[in-house]
């Protein structure tokens, strides 16, 4: 198993930036594909970004492409999401998640592919 704890959320003005972190503990972090998802009030959880175990493959939702960058530091067992040019519609609880991949180069955009989830961190963007 792996335990995930997000941090870095907060309240920022539109146009600002935030860097979310997801600290992992437990089984070898580097063996998991990782993803970021978000859920706004009254809406379903949606894909934001994902990365393969090595970081060699990444994917982004169209809504954040060009504004967000996913990265990982396997030595520190930490996943990051750099978010720039934030918009009010980015307001949501952001979750990181881990998917078992057996060191394949895959990443996943669907929540069912992920076995482990953090508790989430609130991101609020004011207009």
mmCIF file of N, CA and C in Angstrom:
data_model
loop_
_atom_site.group_PDB
_atom_site.id
_atom_site.type_symbol
_atom_site.label_atom_id
_atom_site.label_comp_id
_atom_site.label_asym_id
_atom_site.label_seq_id
_atom_site.Cartn_x
_atom_site.Cartn_y
_atom_site.Cartn_z
ATOM 1 N N UNK A 1 0.826 -1.194 0.000
ATOM 2 C CA UNK A 1 0.000 0.000 0.000
ATOM 3 C C UNK A 1 0.861 1.245 0.000
ATOM 4 N N UNK A 2 0.257 2.342 -0.383
ATOM 5 C CA UNK A 2 0.911 3.628 -0.331
ATOM 6 C C UNK A 2 -0.065 4.630 0.262
ATOM 7 N N UNK A 3 0.441 5.500 1.108
ATOM 8 C CA UNK A 3 -0.368 6.556 1.707
ATOM 9 C C UNK A 3 0.017 7.877 1.050
ATOM 10 N N UNK A 4 -0.995 8.686 0.750
ATOM 11 C CA UNK A 4 -0.788 9.932 0.024
ATOM 12 C C UNK A 4 -1.341 11.100 0.818
ATOM 13 N N UNK A 5 -0.561 12.174 0.910
ATOM 14 C CA UNK A 5 -0.993 13.368 1.623
ATOM 15 C C UNK A 5 -0.711 14.592 0.753
ATOM 16 N N UNK A 6 -1.786 15.292 0.386
ATOM 17 C CA UNK A 6 -1.641 16.497 -0.430
ATOM 18 C C UNK A 6 -1.434 17.731 0.437
ATOM 19 N N UNK A 7 -0.781 18.722 -0.153
ATOM 20 C CA UNK A 7 -0.611 20.018 0.503
ATOM 21 C C UNK A 7 -0.417 21.068 -0.571
ATOM 22 N N UNK A 8 -0.467 22.320 -0.148
ATOM 23 C CA UNK A 8 -0.191 23.412 -1.067
ATOM 24 C C UNK A 8 -1.409 24.158 -1.572
ATOM 25 N N UNK A 9 -2.588 23.682 -1.218
ATOM 26 C CA UNK A 9 -3.779 24.390 -1.640
ATOM 27 C C UNK A 9 -3.926 25.713 -0.910
ATOM 28 N N UNK A 10 -4.904 26.505 -1.358
ATOM 29 C CA UNK A 10 -5.148 27.780 -0.702
ATOM 30 C C UNK A 10 -6.045 28.667 -1.528
ATOM 31 N N UNK A 11 -6.111 29.925 -1.114
ATOM 32 C CA UNK A 11 -6.925 30.936 -1.787
ATOM 33 C C UNK A 11 -6.002 31.890 -2.525
ATOM 34 N N UNK A 12 -6.187 31.987 -3.833
ATOM 35 C CA UNK A 12 -5.394 32.912 -4.634
ATOM 36 C C UNK A 12 -6.304 33.641 -5.609
ATOM 37 N N UNK A 13 -5.834 34.771 -6.086
ATOM 38 C CA UNK A 13 -6.592 35.542 -7.069
ATOM 39 C C UNK A 13 -6.410 34.928 -8.466
ATOM 40 N N UNK A 14 -7.395 35.186 -9.293
ATOM 41 C CA UNK A 14 -7.301 34.737 -10.689
ATOM 42 C C UNK A 14 -6.013 35.282 -11.308
ATOM 43 N N UNK A 15 -5.372 34.433 -12.088
ATOM 44 C CA UNK A 15 -4.097 34.790 -12.694
ATOM 45 C C UNK A 15 -2.899 34.378 -11.875
ATOM 46 N N UNK A 16 -3.128 33.965 -10.650
ATOM 47 C CA UNK A 16 -2.041 33.575 -9.775
ATOM 48 C C UNK A 16 -1.601 32.133 -10.002
ATOM 49 N N UNK A 17 -0.704 31.691 -9.129
ATOM 50 C CA UNK A 17 -0.127 30.351 -9.257
ATOM 51 C C UNK A 17 -0.157 29.633 -7.921
ATOM 52 N N UNK A 18 -0.174 28.318 -8.011
ATOM 53 C CA UNK A 18 -0.047 27.457 -6.846
ATOM 54 C C UNK A 18 0.767 26.238 -7.236
ATOM 55 N N UNK A 19 1.463 25.691 -6.263
ATOM 56 C CA UNK A 19 2.165 24.429 -6.459
ATOM 57 C C UNK A 19 1.660 23.432 -5.435
ATOM 58 N N UNK A 20 0.990 22.418 -5.909
ATOM 59 C CA UNK A 20 0.502 21.362 -5.037
ATOM 60 C C UNK A 20 1.557 20.277 -4.905
ATOM 61 N N UNK A 21 1.608 19.684 -3.720
ATOM 62 C CA UNK A 21 2.510 18.571 -3.461
ATOM 63 C C UNK A 21 1.716 17.379 -2.953
ATOM 64 N N UNK A 22 2.230 16.208 -3.215
ATOM 65 C CA UNK A 22 1.618 14.975 -2.734
ATOM 66 C C UNK A 22 2.748 14.097 -2.216
ATOM 67 N N UNK A 23 2.819 13.971 -0.897
ATOM 68 C CA UNK A 23 3.864 13.164 -0.271
ATOM 69 C C UNK A 23 3.375 11.740 -0.092
ATOM 70 N N UNK A 24 4.197 10.789 -0.520
ATOM 71 C CA UNK A 24 3.819 9.377 -0.457
ATOM 72 C C UNK A 24 4.668 8.640 0.567
ATOM 73 N N UNK A 25 4.057 7.689 1.205
ATOM 74 C CA UNK A 25 4.780 6.803 2.123
ATOM 75 C C UNK A 25 4.241 5.391 1.943
ATOM 76 N N UNK A 26 5.034 4.427 2.361
ATOM 77 C CA UNK A 26 4.614 3.038 2.203
ATOM 78 C C UNK A 26 5.426 2.342 1.133
ATOM 79 N N UNK A 27 4.757 1.637 0.256
ATOM 80 C CA UNK A 27 5.439 0.897 -0.809
ATOM 81 C C UNK A 27 6.152 1.843 -1.758
ATOM 82 N N UNK A 28 7.048 1.343 -2.549
ATOM 83 C CA UNK A 28 7.926 2.127 -3.405
ATOM 84 C C UNK A 28 7.141 3.060 -4.309
ATOM 85 N N UNK A 29 7.275 4.348 -4.036
ATOM 86 C CA UNK A 29 6.569 5.386 -4.784
ATOM 87 C C UNK A 29 6.883 5.290 -6.269
ATOM 88 N N UNK A 30 8.140 5.008 -6.595
ATOM 89 C CA UNK A 30 8.556 5.050 -7.997
ATOM 90 C C UNK A 30 7.889 3.979 -8.858
ATOM 91 N N UNK A 31 7.271 2.998 -8.263
ATOM 92 C CA UNK A 31 6.638 1.953 -9.062
ATOM 93 C C UNK A 31 5.234 2.320 -9.526
ATOM 94 N N UNK A 32 4.693 3.429 -9.046
ATOM 95 C CA UNK A 32 3.319 3.807 -9.352
ATOM 96 C C UNK A 32 3.239 4.886 -10.424
ATOM 97 N N UNK A 33 2.271 4.744 -11.310
ATOM 98 C CA UNK A 33 1.853 5.896 -12.103
ATOM 99 C C UNK A 33 1.034 6.793 -11.177
ATOM 100 N N UNK A 34 1.137 8.093 -11.386
ATOM 101 C CA UNK A 34 0.486 9.039 -10.479
ATOM 102 C C UNK A 34 -0.411 9.987 -11.255
ATOM 103 N N UNK A 35 -1.429 10.464 -10.562
ATOM 104 C CA UNK A 35 -2.339 11.393 -11.217
ATOM 105 C C UNK A 35 -2.863 12.436 -10.266
ATOM 106 N N UNK A 36 -3.338 13.520 -10.823
ATOM 107 C CA UNK A 36 -4.051 14.569 -10.102
ATOM 108 C C UNK A 36 -5.471 14.637 -10.657
ATOM 109 N N UNK A 37 -6.405 14.725 -9.750
ATOM 110 C CA UNK A 37 -7.816 14.885 -10.085
ATOM 111 C C UNK A 37 -8.376 16.025 -9.257
ATOM 112 N N UNK A 38 -9.543 16.521 -9.635
ATOM 113 C CA UNK A 38 -10.194 17.564 -8.856
ATOM 114 C C UNK A 38 -11.694 17.346 -8.865
ATOM 115 N N UNK A 39 -12.314 17.877 -7.828
ATOM 116 C CA UNK A 39 -13.766 17.774 -7.720
ATOM 117 C C UNK A 39 -14.322 19.068 -7.174
ATOM 118 N N UNK A 40 -15.146 19.712 -7.965
ATOM 119 C CA UNK A 40 -15.830 20.935 -7.551
ATOM 120 C C UNK A 40 -17.180 20.567 -6.947
ATOM 121 N N UNK A 41 -17.727 21.438 -6.114
ATOM 122 C CA UNK A 41 -19.027 21.150 -5.490
ATOM 123 C C UNK A 41 -20.102 20.833 -6.519
ATOM 124 N N UNK A 42 -20.804 19.731 -6.320
ATOM 125 C CA UNK A 42 -21.888 19.363 -7.216
ATOM 126 C C UNK A 42 -21.452 18.741 -8.523
ATOM 127 N N UNK A 43 -20.147 18.516 -8.682
ATOM 128 C CA UNK A 43 -19.643 17.948 -9.927
ATOM 129 C C UNK A 43 -18.899 16.649 -9.657
ATOM 130 N N UNK A 44 -18.731 15.859 -10.717
ATOM 131 C CA UNK A 44 -17.982 14.619 -10.596
ATOM 132 C C UNK A 44 -16.481 14.905 -10.534
ATOM 133 N N UNK A 45 -15.762 13.946 -9.981
ATOM 134 C CA UNK A 45 -14.312 14.057 -9.958
ATOM 135 C C UNK A 45 -13.798 13.996 -11.394
ATOM 136 N N UNK A 46 -12.875 14.888 -11.729
ATOM 137 C CA UNK A 46 -12.376 14.946 -13.085
ATOM 138 C C UNK A 46 -10.856 14.896 -13.128
ATOM 139 N N UNK A 47 -10.374 14.360 -14.214
ATOM 140 C CA UNK A 47 -8.945 14.226 -14.452
ATOM 141 C C UNK A 47 -8.304 15.585 -14.687
ATOM 142 N N UNK A 48 -7.109 15.770 -14.103
ATOM 143 C CA UNK A 48 -6.337 16.985 -14.335
ATOM 144 C C UNK A 48 -5.045 16.659 -15.091
ATOM 145 N N UNK A 49 -4.241 15.755 -14.520
ATOM 146 C CA UNK A 49 -2.956 15.421 -15.127
ATOM 147 C C UNK A 49 -2.492 14.084 -14.579
ATOM 148 N N UNK A 50 -1.626 13.414 -15.346
ATOM 149 C CA UNK A 50 -1.098 12.126 -14.907
ATOM 150 C C UNK A 50 0.289 11.917 -15.480
ATOM 151 N N UNK A 51 1.012 10.996 -14.842
ATOM 152 C CA UNK A 51 2.398 10.771 -15.208
ATOM 153 C C UNK A 51 2.751 9.308 -14.988
ATOM 154 N N UNK A 52 3.549 8.739 -15.880
ATOM 155 C CA UNK A 52 4.007 7.372 -15.717
ATOM 156 C C UNK A 52 5.000 7.265 -14.573
ATOM 157 N N UNK A 53 5.364 6.048 -14.207
ATOM 158 C CA UNK A 53 6.216 5.844 -13.047
ATOM 159 C C UNK A 53 7.556 6.552 -13.168
ATOM 160 N N UNK A 54 8.092 6.619 -14.364
ATOM 161 C CA UNK A 54 9.403 7.235 -14.572
ATOM 162 C C UNK A 54 9.319 8.718 -14.839
ATOM 163 N N UNK A 55 8.105 9.208 -15.089
ATOM 164 C CA UNK A 55 7.955 10.609 -15.485
ATOM 165 C C UNK A 55 8.117 10.825 -16.978
ATOM 166 N N UNK A 56 8.357 9.751 -17.716
ATOM 167 C CA UNK A 56 8.617 9.907 -19.140
ATOM 168 C C UNK A 56 7.388 10.185 -19.982
ATOM 169 N N UNK A 57 6.243 9.815 -19.466
ATOM 170 C CA UNK A 57 4.977 10.049 -20.176
ATOM 171 C C UNK A 57 4.032 10.832 -19.298
ATOM 172 N N UNK A 58 3.419 11.860 -19.871
ATOM 173 C CA UNK A 58 2.475 12.689 -19.130
ATOM 174 C C UNK A 58 1.241 12.962 -19.985
ATOM 175 N N UNK A 59 0.160 13.275 -19.302
ATOM 176 C CA UNK A 59 -1.077 13.642 -19.984
ATOM 177 C C UNK A 59 -1.803 14.703 -19.199
ATOM 178 N N UNK A 60 -2.551 15.552 -19.885
ATOM 179 C CA UNK A 60 -3.252 16.659 -19.249
ATOM 180 C C UNK A 60 -4.669 16.758 -19.802
ATOM 181 N N UNK A 61 -5.574 17.209 -18.950
ATOM 182 C CA UNK A 61 -6.904 17.568 -19.417
ATOM 183 C C UNK A 61 -6.794 18.811 -20.282
ATOM 184 N N UNK A 62 -7.671 18.893 -21.260
ATOM 185 C CA UNK A 62 -7.644 20.060 -22.148
ATOM 186 C C UNK A 62 -7.831 21.356 -21.374
ATOM 187 N N UNK A 63 -8.584 21.295 -20.299
ATOM 188 C CA UNK A 63 -8.895 22.504 -19.525
ATOM 189 C C UNK A 63 -7.684 23.093 -18.817
ATOM 190 N N UNK A 64 -6.635 22.298 -18.629
ATOM 191 C CA UNK A 64 -5.455 22.789 -17.912
ATOM 192 C C UNK A 64 -4.198 22.763 -18.761
ATOM 193 N N UNK A 65 -4.280 22.217 -19.960
ATOM 194 C CA UNK A 65 -3.111 22.084 -20.812
ATOM 195 C C UNK A 65 -2.510 23.455 -21.087
ATOM 196 N N UNK A 66 -1.205 23.552 -20.896
ATOM 197 C CA UNK A 66 -0.516 24.815 -21.087
ATOM 198 C C UNK A 66 -0.449 25.682 -19.849
ATOM 199 N N UNK A 67 -1.242 25.334 -18.826
ATOM 200 C CA UNK A 67 -1.249 26.102 -17.585
ATOM 201 C C UNK A 67 -0.712 25.291 -16.407
ATOM 202 N N UNK A 68 -0.744 23.987 -16.519
ATOM 203 C CA UNK A 68 -0.330 23.123 -15.419
ATOM 204 C C UNK A 68 0.794 22.191 -15.860
ATOM 205 N N UNK A 69 1.653 21.872 -14.903
ATOM 206 C CA UNK A 69 2.751 20.943 -15.159
ATOM 207 C C UNK A 69 2.821 19.933 -14.021
ATOM 208 N N UNK A 70 2.747 18.656 -14.371
ATOM 209 C CA UNK A 70 2.894 17.598 -13.382
ATOM 210 C C UNK A 70 4.351 17.145 -13.368
ATOM 211 N N UNK A 71 4.862 16.858 -12.191
ATOM 212 C CA UNK A 71 6.229 16.378 -12.064
ATOM 213 C C UNK A 71 6.324 15.485 -10.829
ATOM 214 N N UNK A 72 7.407 14.753 -10.747
ATOM 215 C CA UNK A 72 7.602 13.880 -9.591
ATOM 216 C C UNK A 72 9.079 13.810 -9.275
ATOM 217 N N UNK A 73 9.344 13.602 -7.988
ATOM 218 C CA UNK A 73 10.695 13.383 -7.503
ATOM 219 C C UNK A 73 10.672 12.038 -6.786
ATOM 220 N N UNK A 74 11.087 11.005 -7.474
ATOM 221 C CA UNK A 74 11.009 9.669 -6.888
ATOM 222 C C UNK A 74 11.931 9.511 -5.680
ATOM 223 N N UNK A 75 13.016 10.258 -5.655
ATOM 224 C CA UNK A 75 13.923 10.190 -4.505
ATOM 225 C C UNK A 75 13.262 10.746 -3.247
ATOM 226 N N UNK A 76 12.364 11.695 -3.427
ATOM 227 C CA UNK A 76 11.652 12.304 -2.300
ATOM 228 C C UNK A 76 10.244 11.738 -2.138
ATOM 229 N N UNK A 77 9.880 10.787 -3.008
ATOM 230 C CA UNK A 77 8.536 10.193 -2.957
ATOM 231 C C UNK A 77 7.457 11.260 -2.975
ATOM 232 N N UNK A 78 7.597 12.205 -3.871
ATOM 233 C CA UNK A 78 6.677 13.341 -3.920
ATOM 234 C C UNK A 78 6.241 13.634 -5.350
ATOM 235 N N UNK A 79 4.972 13.909 -5.493
ATOM 236 C CA UNK A 79 4.362 14.323 -6.761
ATOM 237 C C UNK A 79 4.000 15.796 -6.651
ATOM 238 N N UNK A 80 4.122 16.514 -7.758
ATOM 239 C CA UNK A 80 3.822 17.946 -7.768
ATOM 240 C C UNK A 80 2.835 18.288 -8.888
ATOM 241 N N UNK A 81 2.148 19.393 -8.689
ATOM 242 C CA UNK A 81 1.345 19.983 -9.748
ATOM 243 C C UNK A 81 1.533 21.488 -9.675
ATOM 244 N N UNK A 82 2.242 22.033 -10.645
ATOM 245 C CA UNK A 82 2.419 23.480 -10.759
ATOM 246 C C UNK A 82 1.272 24.027 -11.582
ATOM 247 N N UNK A 83 0.529 24.948 -11.009
ATOM 248 C CA UNK A 83 -0.623 25.525 -11.682
ATOM 249 C C UNK A 83 -0.421 27.026 -11.855
ATOM 250 N N UNK A 84 -0.491 27.499 -13.069
ATOM 251 C CA UNK A 84 -0.313 28.916 -13.387
ATOM 252 C C UNK A 84 -1.560 29.463 -14.061
ATOM 253 N N UNK A 85 -1.628 30.769 -14.133
ATOM 254 C CA UNK A 85 -2.760 31.439 -14.787
ATOM 255 C C UNK A 85 -4.086 30.870 -14.302
ATOM 256 N N UNK A 86 -4.220 30.784 -12.999
ATOM 257 C CA UNK A 86 -5.392 30.139 -12.424
ATOM 258 C C UNK A 86 -6.662 30.926 -12.698
ATOM 259 N N UNK A 87 -7.756 30.185 -12.849
ATOM 260 C CA UNK A 87 -9.064 30.758 -13.167
ATOM 261 C C UNK A 87 -10.061 30.369 -12.078
ATOM 262 N N UNK A 88 -11.126 31.132 -11.909
ATOM 263 C CA UNK A 88 -12.133 30.746 -10.913
ATOM 264 C C UNK A 88 -12.675 29.335 -11.134
ATOM 265 N N UNK A 89 -12.749 28.899 -12.360
ATOM 266 C CA UNK A 89 -13.259 27.550 -12.642
ATOM 267 C C UNK A 89 -12.285 26.443 -12.241
ATOM 268 N N UNK A 90 -11.093 26.812 -11.804
ATOM 269 C CA UNK A 90 -10.150 25.825 -11.265
ATOM 270 C C UNK A 90 -10.436 25.517 -9.796
ATOM 271 N N UNK A 91 -11.363 26.248 -9.201
ATOM 272 C CA UNK A 91 -11.712 26.031 -7.803
ATOM 273 C C UNK A 91 -12.268 24.620 -7.602
ATOM 274 N N UNK A 92 -11.646 23.881 -6.692
ATOM 275 C CA UNK A 92 -12.033 22.490 -6.447
ATOM 276 C C UNK A 92 -11.160 21.926 -5.335
ATOM 277 N N UNK A 93 -11.532 20.750 -4.875
ATOM 278 C CA UNK A 93 -10.624 19.955 -4.043
ATOM 279 C C UNK A 93 -9.767 19.130 -4.992
ATOM 280 N N UNK A 94 -8.471 19.204 -4.790
ATOM 281 C CA UNK A 94 -7.529 18.497 -5.654
ATOM 282 C C UNK A 94 -7.004 17.257 -4.922
ATOM 283 N N UNK A 95 -7.032 16.148 -5.644
ATOM 284 C CA UNK A 95 -6.607 14.865 -5.090
ATOM 285 C C UNK A 95 -5.452 14.298 -5.902
ATOM 286 N N UNK A 96 -4.493 13.684 -5.208
ATOM 287 C CA UNK A 96 -3.516 12.887 -5.932
ATOM 288 C C UNK A 96 -3.893 11.417 -5.766
ATOM 289 N N UNK A 97 -3.441 10.617 -6.719
ATOM 290 C CA UNK A 97 -3.791 9.205 -6.727
ATOM 291 C C UNK A 97 -2.654 8.392 -7.320
ATOM 292 N N UNK A 98 -2.573 7.134 -6.898
ATOM 293 C CA UNK A 98 -1.516 6.225 -7.339
ATOM 294 C C UNK A 98 -2.122 4.999 -8.002
ATOM 295 N N UNK A 99 -1.530 4.596 -9.117
ATOM 296 C CA UNK A 99 -1.998 3.433 -9.867
ATOM 297 C C UNK A 99 -0.870 2.420 -10.014
ATOM 298 N N UNK A 100 -1.191 1.164 -9.778
ATOM 299 C CA UNK A 100 -0.213 0.103 -9.947
ATOM 300 C C UNK A 100 0.024 -0.125 -11.439
ATOM 301 N N UNK A 101 1.297 -0.105 -11.854
ATOM 302 C CA UNK A 101 1.579 -0.262 -13.285
ATOM 303 C C UNK A 101 2.646 -1.311 -13.570
ATOM 304 N N UNK A 102 3.277 -1.847 -12.553
ATOM 305 C CA UNK A 102 4.366 -2.803 -12.768
ATOM 306 C C UNK A 102 5.437 -2.249 -13.712
ATOM 307 N N UNK A 103 5.710 -0.956 -13.540
ATOM 308 C CA UNK A 103 6.785 -0.276 -14.271
ATOM 309 C C UNK A 103 6.527 -0.186 -15.780
ATOM 310 N N UNK A 104 5.254 -0.208 -16.185
ATOM 311 C CA UNK A 104 4.960 0.063 -17.586
ATOM 312 C C UNK A 104 5.054 1.568 -17.804
ATOM 313 N N UNK A 105 5.030 2.003 -19.017
ATOM 314 C CA UNK A 105 5.122 3.427 -19.328
ATOM 315 C C UNK A 105 3.783 4.118 -19.379
ATOM 316 N N UNK A 106 2.760 3.450 -18.818
ATOM 317 C CA UNK A 106 1.409 3.986 -18.933
ATOM 318 C C UNK A 106 1.113 5.033 -17.883
ATOM 319 N N UNK A 107 0.176 5.911 -18.214
ATOM 320 C CA UNK A 107 -0.471 6.765 -17.240
ATOM 321 C C UNK A 107 -1.961 6.676 -17.542
ATOM 322 N N UNK A 108 -2.772 7.131 -16.593
ATOM 323 C CA UNK A 108 -4.210 6.882 -16.705
ATOM 324 C C UNK A 108 -4.997 8.140 -16.400
ATOM 325 N N UNK A 109 -6.079 8.333 -17.134
ATOM 326 C CA UNK A 109 -6.941 9.493 -16.911
ATOM 327 C C UNK A 109 -8.246 9.122 -16.216
ATOM 328 N N UNK A 110 -8.513 7.844 -16.054
ATOM 329 C CA UNK A 110 -9.759 7.424 -15.431
ATOM 330 C C UNK A 110 -9.587 7.082 -13.967
ATOM 331 N N UNK A 111 -10.432 7.634 -13.092
ATOM 332 C CA UNK A 111 -10.323 7.335 -11.658
ATOM 333 C C UNK A 111 -10.317 5.846 -11.312
ATOM 334 N N UNK A 112 -11.066 4.988 -12.002
ATOM 335 C CA UNK A 112 -11.054 3.567 -11.618
ATOM 336 C C UNK A 112 -9.690 2.896 -11.755
ATOM 337 N N UNK A 113 -8.772 3.496 -12.503
ATOM 338 C CA UNK A 113 -7.444 2.908 -12.676
ATOM 339 C C UNK A 113 -6.570 3.094 -11.447
ATOM 340 N N UNK A 114 -6.992 3.963 -10.543
ATOM 341 C CA UNK A 114 -6.179 4.313 -9.390
ATOM 342 C C UNK A 114 -6.652 3.578 -8.145
ATOM 343 N N UNK A 115 -5.687 2.998 -7.438
ATOM 344 C CA UNK A 115 -5.994 2.206 -6.254
ATOM 345 C C UNK A 115 -5.903 2.995 -4.962
ATOM 346 N N UNK A 116 -5.121 4.066 -4.954
ATOM 347 C CA UNK A 116 -4.876 4.806 -3.725
ATOM 348 C C UNK A 116 -5.101 6.291 -3.957
ATOM 349 N N UNK A 117 -5.723 6.914 -2.955
ATOM 350 C CA UNK A 117 -6.098 8.311 -3.052
ATOM 351 C C UNK A 117 -5.712 9.051 -1.779
ATOM 352 N N UNK A 118 -5.350 10.320 -1.942
ATOM 353 C CA UNK A 118 -5.157 11.176 -0.796
ATOM 354 C C UNK A 118 -6.469 11.772 -0.344
ATOM 355 N N UNK A 119 -6.407 12.587 0.709
ATOM 356 C CA UNK A 119 -7.595 13.207 1.279
ATOM 357 C C UNK A 119 -8.000 14.487 0.573
ATOM 358 N N UNK A 120 -7.104 15.039 -0.210
ATOM 359 C CA UNK A 120 -7.434 16.231 -0.967
ATOM 360 C C UNK A 120 -6.961 17.524 -0.316
ATOM 361 N N UNK A 121 -6.772 18.534 -1.152
ATOM 362 C CA UNK A 121 -6.427 19.877 -0.680
ATOM 363 C C UNK A 121 -7.276 20.876 -1.446
ATOM 364 N N UNK A 122 -7.831 21.853 -0.714
ATOM 365 C CA UNK A 122 -8.761 22.811 -1.311
ATOM 366 C C UNK A 122 -7.997 23.894 -2.066
ATOM 367 N N UNK A 123 -8.421 24.145 -3.277
ATOM 368 C CA UNK A 123 -7.911 25.252 -4.082
ATOM 369 C C UNK A 123 -9.084 26.163 -4.404
ATOM 370 N N UNK A 124 -8.966 27.433 -4.040
ATOM 371 C CA UNK A 124 -10.024 28.402 -4.295
ATOM 372 C C UNK A 124 -9.437 29.589 -5.039
ATOM 373 N N UNK A 125 -10.027 29.903 -6.187
ATOM 374 C CA UNK A 125 -9.547 30.997 -7.012
ATOM 375 C C UNK A 125 -10.604 32.097 -7.022
ATOM 376 N N UNK A 126 -10.227 33.256 -6.572
ATOM 377 C CA UNK A 126 -11.150 34.375 -6.531
ATOM 378 C C UNK A 126 -11.024 35.207 -7.802
ATOM 379 N N UNK A 127 -12.158 35.753 -8.221
ATOM 380 C CA UNK A 127 -12.159 36.551 -9.462
ATOM 381 C C UNK A 127 -11.872 38.008 -9.171
#
